[in-house]
Structures are given as C-alpha cells and as structure tokens.
Short mmCIF file of C-alpha atoms in Angstrom, two decimals:
data_model
loop_
_atom_site.label_atom_id
_atom_site.label_comp_id
_atom_site.label_asym_id
_atom_site.label_seq_id
_atom_site.Cartn_x
_atom_site.Cartn_y
_atom_site.Cartn_z
CA ASP A 1 -2.62 -32.85 51.88
CA GLU A 2 0.28 -33.97 49.58
CA GLN A 3 3.33 -31.92 50.10
CA SER A 4 5.78 -31.37 46.91
CA VAL A 5 9.43 -31.86 46.61
CA THR A 6 12.06 -29.25 45.81
CA VAL A 7 14.41 -29.44 43.36
CA ASP A 8 17.21 -26.39 43.39
CA TRP A 9 19.42 -25.65 40.25
CA ASN A 10 22.24 -27.79 41.25
CA GLY A 11 20.30 -30.80 41.16
CA ASP A 12 20.11 -31.46 44.92
CA VAL A 13 16.46 -32.34 46.15
CA GLU A 14 15.02 -31.00 49.50
CA VAL A 15 12.51 -33.80 50.81
CA PRO A 16 10.01 -32.40 53.45
CA ILE A 17 9.27 -33.55 56.49
CA ARG A 18 6.23 -35.99 56.27
CA ASP A 19 5.30 -39.80 56.76
CA LEU A 20 6.16 -40.88 53.08
CA ASN A 21 4.09 -44.10 53.69
CA LEU A 22 1.84 -43.12 56.26
CA VAL A 23 -1.92 -43.71 54.79
CA LYS A 24 -4.63 -43.35 57.51
CA SER A 25 -8.27 -43.30 57.79
CA ALA A 26 -10.42 -40.67 59.34
CA GLU A 27 -11.49 -43.65 61.85
CA GLY A 28 -8.24 -44.23 62.65
CA GLU A 29 -7.75 -47.53 60.63
CA PRO A 30 -4.11 -49.29 60.69
CA ALA A 31 -1.72 -48.04 58.42
CA GLN A 32 -1.55 -49.47 54.65
CA PRO A 33 1.32 -50.81 53.18
CA MET A 34 3.14 -48.48 50.76
CA GLU A 35 4.60 -49.55 47.15
CA SER A 36 8.32 -49.76 47.14
CA ALA A 37 10.23 -48.28 44.22
CA ASP A 38 10.94 -52.02 42.78
CA GLY A 39 7.17 -52.34 42.99
CA GLN A 40 7.00 -54.61 45.88
CA SER A 41 4.92 -53.64 48.79
CA THR A 42 6.35 -52.48 52.18
CA ASN A 43 4.41 -52.78 55.56
CA MET A 44 4.64 -49.73 58.03
CA ASP A 45 4.36 -50.22 61.76
CA SER A 46 1.70 -48.59 63.75
CA ASN A 47 3.30 -45.39 64.11
CA GLY A 48 3.20 -45.37 60.03
CA HIS A 49 6.95 -45.56 59.61
CA LEU A 50 8.81 -48.18 57.39
CA PRO A 51 10.87 -50.93 58.86
CA ASN A 52 14.28 -49.85 59.53
CA GLY A 53 16.36 -49.45 56.37
CA LYS A 54 13.10 -49.54 54.00
CA GLU A 55 13.05 -45.68 54.24
CA CYS A 56 16.35 -44.54 53.56
CA ASP A 57 16.26 -46.94 50.30
CA ILE A 58 12.80 -45.45 48.75
CA SER A 59 14.58 -41.90 49.66
CA ASP A 60 17.64 -42.68 47.97
CA GLU A 61 15.47 -44.16 45.10
CA THR A 62 13.20 -40.74 44.88
CA ILE A 63 16.35 -38.26 44.95
CA LYS A 64 18.00 -40.53 42.19
CA LYS A 65 14.74 -40.25 40.28
CA LEU A 66 14.28 -36.58 41.11
CA LYS A 67 18.04 -35.95 40.42
CA GLU A 68 17.67 -37.65 37.02
CA GLU A 69 14.40 -35.71 36.25
CA ASN A 70 16.04 -32.74 37.02
CA ALA A 71 19.25 -33.51 34.85
CA MET A 72 16.75 -34.05 31.85
CA LEU A 73 15.19 -30.59 32.64
CA ILE A 74 18.73 -29.06 32.90
CA GLN A 75 19.27 -30.68 29.56
CA ARG A 76 16.46 -29.61 27.77
CA GLU A 77 16.51 -25.89 29.45
CA VAL A 78 20.07 -26.11 28.37
CA MET A 79 18.82 -27.20 24.46
CA SER A 80 15.87 -24.61 24.51
CA GLU A 81 18.26 -22.08 25.80
CA GLU A 82 20.45 -22.73 22.59
CA THR A 83 17.59 -23.15 20.51
CA ILE A 84 16.34 -19.97 21.63
CA ARG A 85 19.80 -18.51 21.18
CA LYS A 86 19.98 -19.43 17.54
CA LEU A 87 16.71 -18.40 17.04
CA ASN A 88 17.67 -14.95 18.13
CA GLU A 89 20.48 -15.17 16.14
CA ASP A 90 18.68 -16.09 13.18
CA LYS A 91 16.02 -13.48 13.78
CA ASN A 92 18.97 -11.04 14.34
CA MET A 93 20.23 -12.03 10.87
CA HIS A 94 16.97 -11.60 9.26
CA ILE A 95 16.37 -8.01 10.79
CA LEU A 96 19.85 -7.48 9.57
CA LYS A 97 19.20 -8.56 6.23
CA GLU A 98 15.92 -6.99 6.40
CA THR A 99 17.66 -3.67 7.44
CA ILE A 100 20.00 -4.03 4.41
CA SER A 101 17.10 -5.29 2.15
CA GLU A 102 15.29 -1.87 3.00
CA GLU A 103 18.59 0.31 2.74
CA THR A 104 19.31 -1.56 -0.41
CA ILE A 105 15.18 -0.84 -1.95
CA ARG A 106 15.83 2.79 -0.38
CA LYS A 107 19.05 3.36 -2.63
CA LEU A 108 17.34 1.58 -5.14
CA GLU A 109 14.42 3.91 -5.49
CA GLU A 110 16.54 6.86 -4.98
CA GLN A 111 18.95 6.00 -7.74
CA LYS A 112 15.42 5.11 -10.06
CA ASP A 113 14.09 8.60 -8.82
CA MET A 114 17.46 10.10 -9.93
CA HIS A 115 17.40 8.14 -13.20
CA VAL A 116 13.74 9.22 -13.76
CA GLU A 117 14.91 13.07 -13.32
CA LYS A 118 17.74 12.51 -15.78
CA GLU A 119 15.52 10.98 -17.84
CA VAL A 120 12.98 13.75 -17.48
CA ALA A 121 15.81 16.37 -18.04
CA LEU A 122 17.33 14.76 -21.17
CA GLU A 123 14.02 14.68 -22.98
CA GLU A 124 13.74 18.25 -22.17
CA SER A 125 17.23 18.75 -23.50
CA ILE A 126 16.16 16.71 -26.61
CA ARG A 127 13.18 18.46 -27.22
CA LYS A 128 14.77 22.38 -26.80
CA LEU A 129 17.44 20.49 -29.29
CA LYS A 130 14.94 19.35 -31.82
CA LYS A 131 13.37 22.81 -31.45
CA GLU A 132 16.75 24.76 -32.32
CA ILE A 133 16.94 22.37 -35.14
CA ASP A 134 13.89 22.92 -36.47
CA MET A 135 14.49 26.97 -36.08
CA HIS A 136 17.91 26.69 -37.76
CA VAL A 137 16.61 24.35 -40.60
CA LYS A 138 13.98 27.27 -40.98
CA LYS A 139 16.63 30.02 -40.95
CA GLU A 140 18.98 27.54 -43.57
CA ALA A 141 15.91 27.42 -45.87
CA ILE A 142 15.46 31.12 -45.57
CA LEU A 143 19.11 31.54 -45.93
CA GLU A 144 19.09 29.59 -49.20
CA ASP A 145 16.20 31.63 -50.51
CA THR A 146 17.66 34.56 -50.00
CA ILE A 147 20.91 33.41 -51.80
CA ARG A 148 18.93 32.24 -54.83
CA LYS A 149 17.10 35.57 -54.75
CA LEU A 150 20.27 37.76 -54.44
CA ASN A 151 22.17 35.43 -57.08
CA LYS A 152 19.38 36.24 -59.29
CA GLU A 153 19.31 39.70 -58.93
CA ASN A 154 23.38 39.45 -59.30
CA ASP A 155 22.46 37.96 -62.30
CA THR A 156 20.33 40.46 -64.02
CA HIS A 157 23.11 43.38 -62.50
CA MET A 158 25.35 41.63 -64.29
CA GLN A 159 23.25 41.06 -67.21
CA LYS A 160 22.44 44.86 -67.02
CA GLU A 161 25.94 45.85 -66.52
CA ALA A 162 26.84 43.59 -69.81
CA THR A 163 24.12 45.65 -71.27
CA SER A 164 24.99 49.37 -70.09
CA LYS A 165 29.02 48.20 -70.92
CA GLU A 166 27.51 47.29 -74.46
CA THR A 167 25.61 50.63 -74.68
CA ILE A 168 28.48 52.38 -73.57
CA ARG A 169 30.92 50.91 -76.27
CA ASN A 170 27.78 51.78 -78.83
CA LEU A 171 27.67 54.97 -77.24
CA GLU A 172 31.46 55.62 -77.34
CA GLU A 173 31.66 53.91 -81.22
CA GLU A 174 28.49 56.84 -82.05
CA ASN A 175 30.50 59.33 -80.27
CA GLU A 176 33.64 58.79 -82.14
CA VAL A 177 31.88 59.08 -85.47
CA TYR A 178 30.13 62.35 -84.43
CA ILE A 179 33.74 63.79 -83.30
CA GLN A 180 35.03 62.48 -86.92
CA LYS A 181 31.90 64.34 -88.15
CA GLU A 182 32.18 67.28 -86.20
CA ALA A 183 35.98 67.66 -87.44
CA LYS A 184 35.09 67.19 -90.98
CA ALA A 185 32.25 69.15 -90.47
CA GLU A 186 34.62 72.05 -89.18
CA GLU A 187 37.24 71.12 -91.90
CA THR A 188 34.46 71.84 -94.04
CA ILE A 189 33.03 75.03 -92.56
CA ALA A 190 36.74 76.43 -92.47
CA LYS A 191 36.81 75.62 -96.42
CA LEU A 192 33.68 77.13 -96.92
CA LYS A 193 34.32 80.27 -94.95
CA GLU A 194 37.70 80.72 -96.95
CA ALA A 195 35.68 80.20 -99.94
CA VAL A 196 33.15 82.51 -98.87
CA ASP A 197 36.02 85.14 -97.85
CA ARG A 198 37.44 84.53 -101.57
CA HIS A 199 34.29 85.08 -102.80
CA ILE A 200 33.64 88.15 -100.81
CA HIS A 201 37.38 89.77 -101.56
CA LYS A 202 36.10 88.88 -105.36
CA GLU A 203 32.81 90.48 -105.17
CA VAL A 204 34.14 93.63 -103.28
CA VAL A 205 36.48 93.80 -106.50
CA TYR A 206 33.95 93.24 -108.72
CA CYS A 207 31.83 95.72 -107.28
CA SER A 208 34.40 98.46 -107.25
CA PHE A 209 34.48 97.95 -111.39
CA ILE A 210 30.67 97.56 -111.88
CA SER A 211 28.96 100.55 -111.02
CA GLU A 212 25.29 99.08 -111.77
CA VAL A 213 25.84 96.48 -109.36
CA THR A 214 24.26 97.82 -105.81
CA MET A 215 25.36 97.11 -102.18
CA GLU A 216 21.74 95.51 -102.18
CA GLU A 217 22.58 92.54 -104.60
CA ILE A 218 25.92 92.22 -102.73
CA ILE A 219 24.48 91.53 -99.26
CA ASN A 220 21.85 89.32 -100.69
CA LYS A 221 23.86 87.18 -102.14
CA LEU A 222 26.04 86.98 -99.16
CA GLN A 223 23.17 85.67 -97.09
CA THR A 224 22.67 83.01 -99.87
CA TRP A 225 26.11 81.78 -99.50
CA TYR A 226 25.71 81.74 -95.39
CA ARG A 227 22.46 79.74 -95.87
CA ALA A 228 24.05 77.25 -97.84
CA LEU A 229 26.91 77.18 -95.36
CA GLU A 230 24.52 76.19 -92.34
CA PHE A 231 22.63 73.49 -94.46
CA VAL A 232 26.12 71.91 -95.52
CA VAL A 233 26.98 71.78 -91.64
CA THR A 234 23.73 70.66 -90.35
#
C-alpha cells in the first residue's frame, strides 16, 4: 500500500520511510525503473535503491512541489477565510439592517396604530361636536320661535295697553263730563231748593191769610214740586 505524505501548517513536508522507487512483483522480479521529476526514467539497483544522488534530487523536488502546493492551499485557505470573514461581515450587516428594519417597521406600526387611535378619537369628537351643534341649532330654532311668540304677545299687550290708555282717557273725559254735569245738577238742585223754600215760605204766608186753603192742598203741592225737582236732577 502507498503511504501518504504529511504537510504541517509551516509548509514543512514529512516524507515517510519507504521505498520510493521500489516496485516488486509477487515472484521477486527485478526492480522497475522509476521516472524522475524531469520525466526521465531512472533504474534502481537490486535492493530497490536509486543510484547515489538521484534519491536526494527526487526528494527535494517532491518537497518543493509539496511546499508549493501547501503554499497555494494556505493562500486559498487565507482567501477563503477572508471571504468567510467578509461574508460574515455582510451577514452581520444584513442582520443589523434587518434588525433596524424590523425596529423601524415596529415603530411605524406603533405610529400607525397611534394615528388610527387618534383618527378614531377625532372622528368620535367630530361626531359629538356635530351632535352638539345639531342640539344647539334646535335650541336656537326653539328660542327664535319663543322670541317670535313673545314679540307677538308683546305687540298684543302693547296694543291692549294702548287701547286701555285710550279707554282710560275716554273714561276720564266722560267722568269729567259727569263731574261737570253733577256740579251743574247740584247747582240746579241748590237753586231749586232755594226756589222751593221760597215757594214754601210764600205758601205759608199765603195760607195764613187764606182760610179756605187747607193743609192737605199745601202738602200736595209740595210733593208735586219735589217730584219735579227729582225729574230735573235725573
């Protein structure tokens, strides 16, 4: 079985102890020639060893190639690590952006909810204000109708007051007329009483001289004069 070559992280190559160029058959055939690094075949001796100097050249060439491959692998590894680092940075940046975006979305949703709540509150306030305005409009209409009725009643009372004043004035004028008539009537009565008294005095004087005149006739005449006086007064 072929043994592997070990390469450490410093680029050093460990070549295991083996027969590099020895290829034997099961029947113990002689060793086959080994191809060198430059493509030329090299014959080995009966013990499977290369001629002096050949084995050292092949080992150096192998080590050189392995070191080159190791350096290339290390370079690829470094590049891969750098790529991984950049990808991790990109991933972290995207995670950060995603976190910021999620936080922004959360805040925007909170603001949206707040605006929705404010909008609902404003709509409720508008509804209440409209209701209050309608109520005030109805009250205003009722008050205007009340004012109109009161103005109408006030006009009626003013007309009645004017009529009452006119009636009072007329009654005062009539009362003044009656007062004047009463004064004239009282004056007439006083004059008639004076006249009656004069006539009575005359009748008494006449009765004292006329014997045939009886007291009954005098009383009848006096009653007639008083009835005439009452008729004049009324």
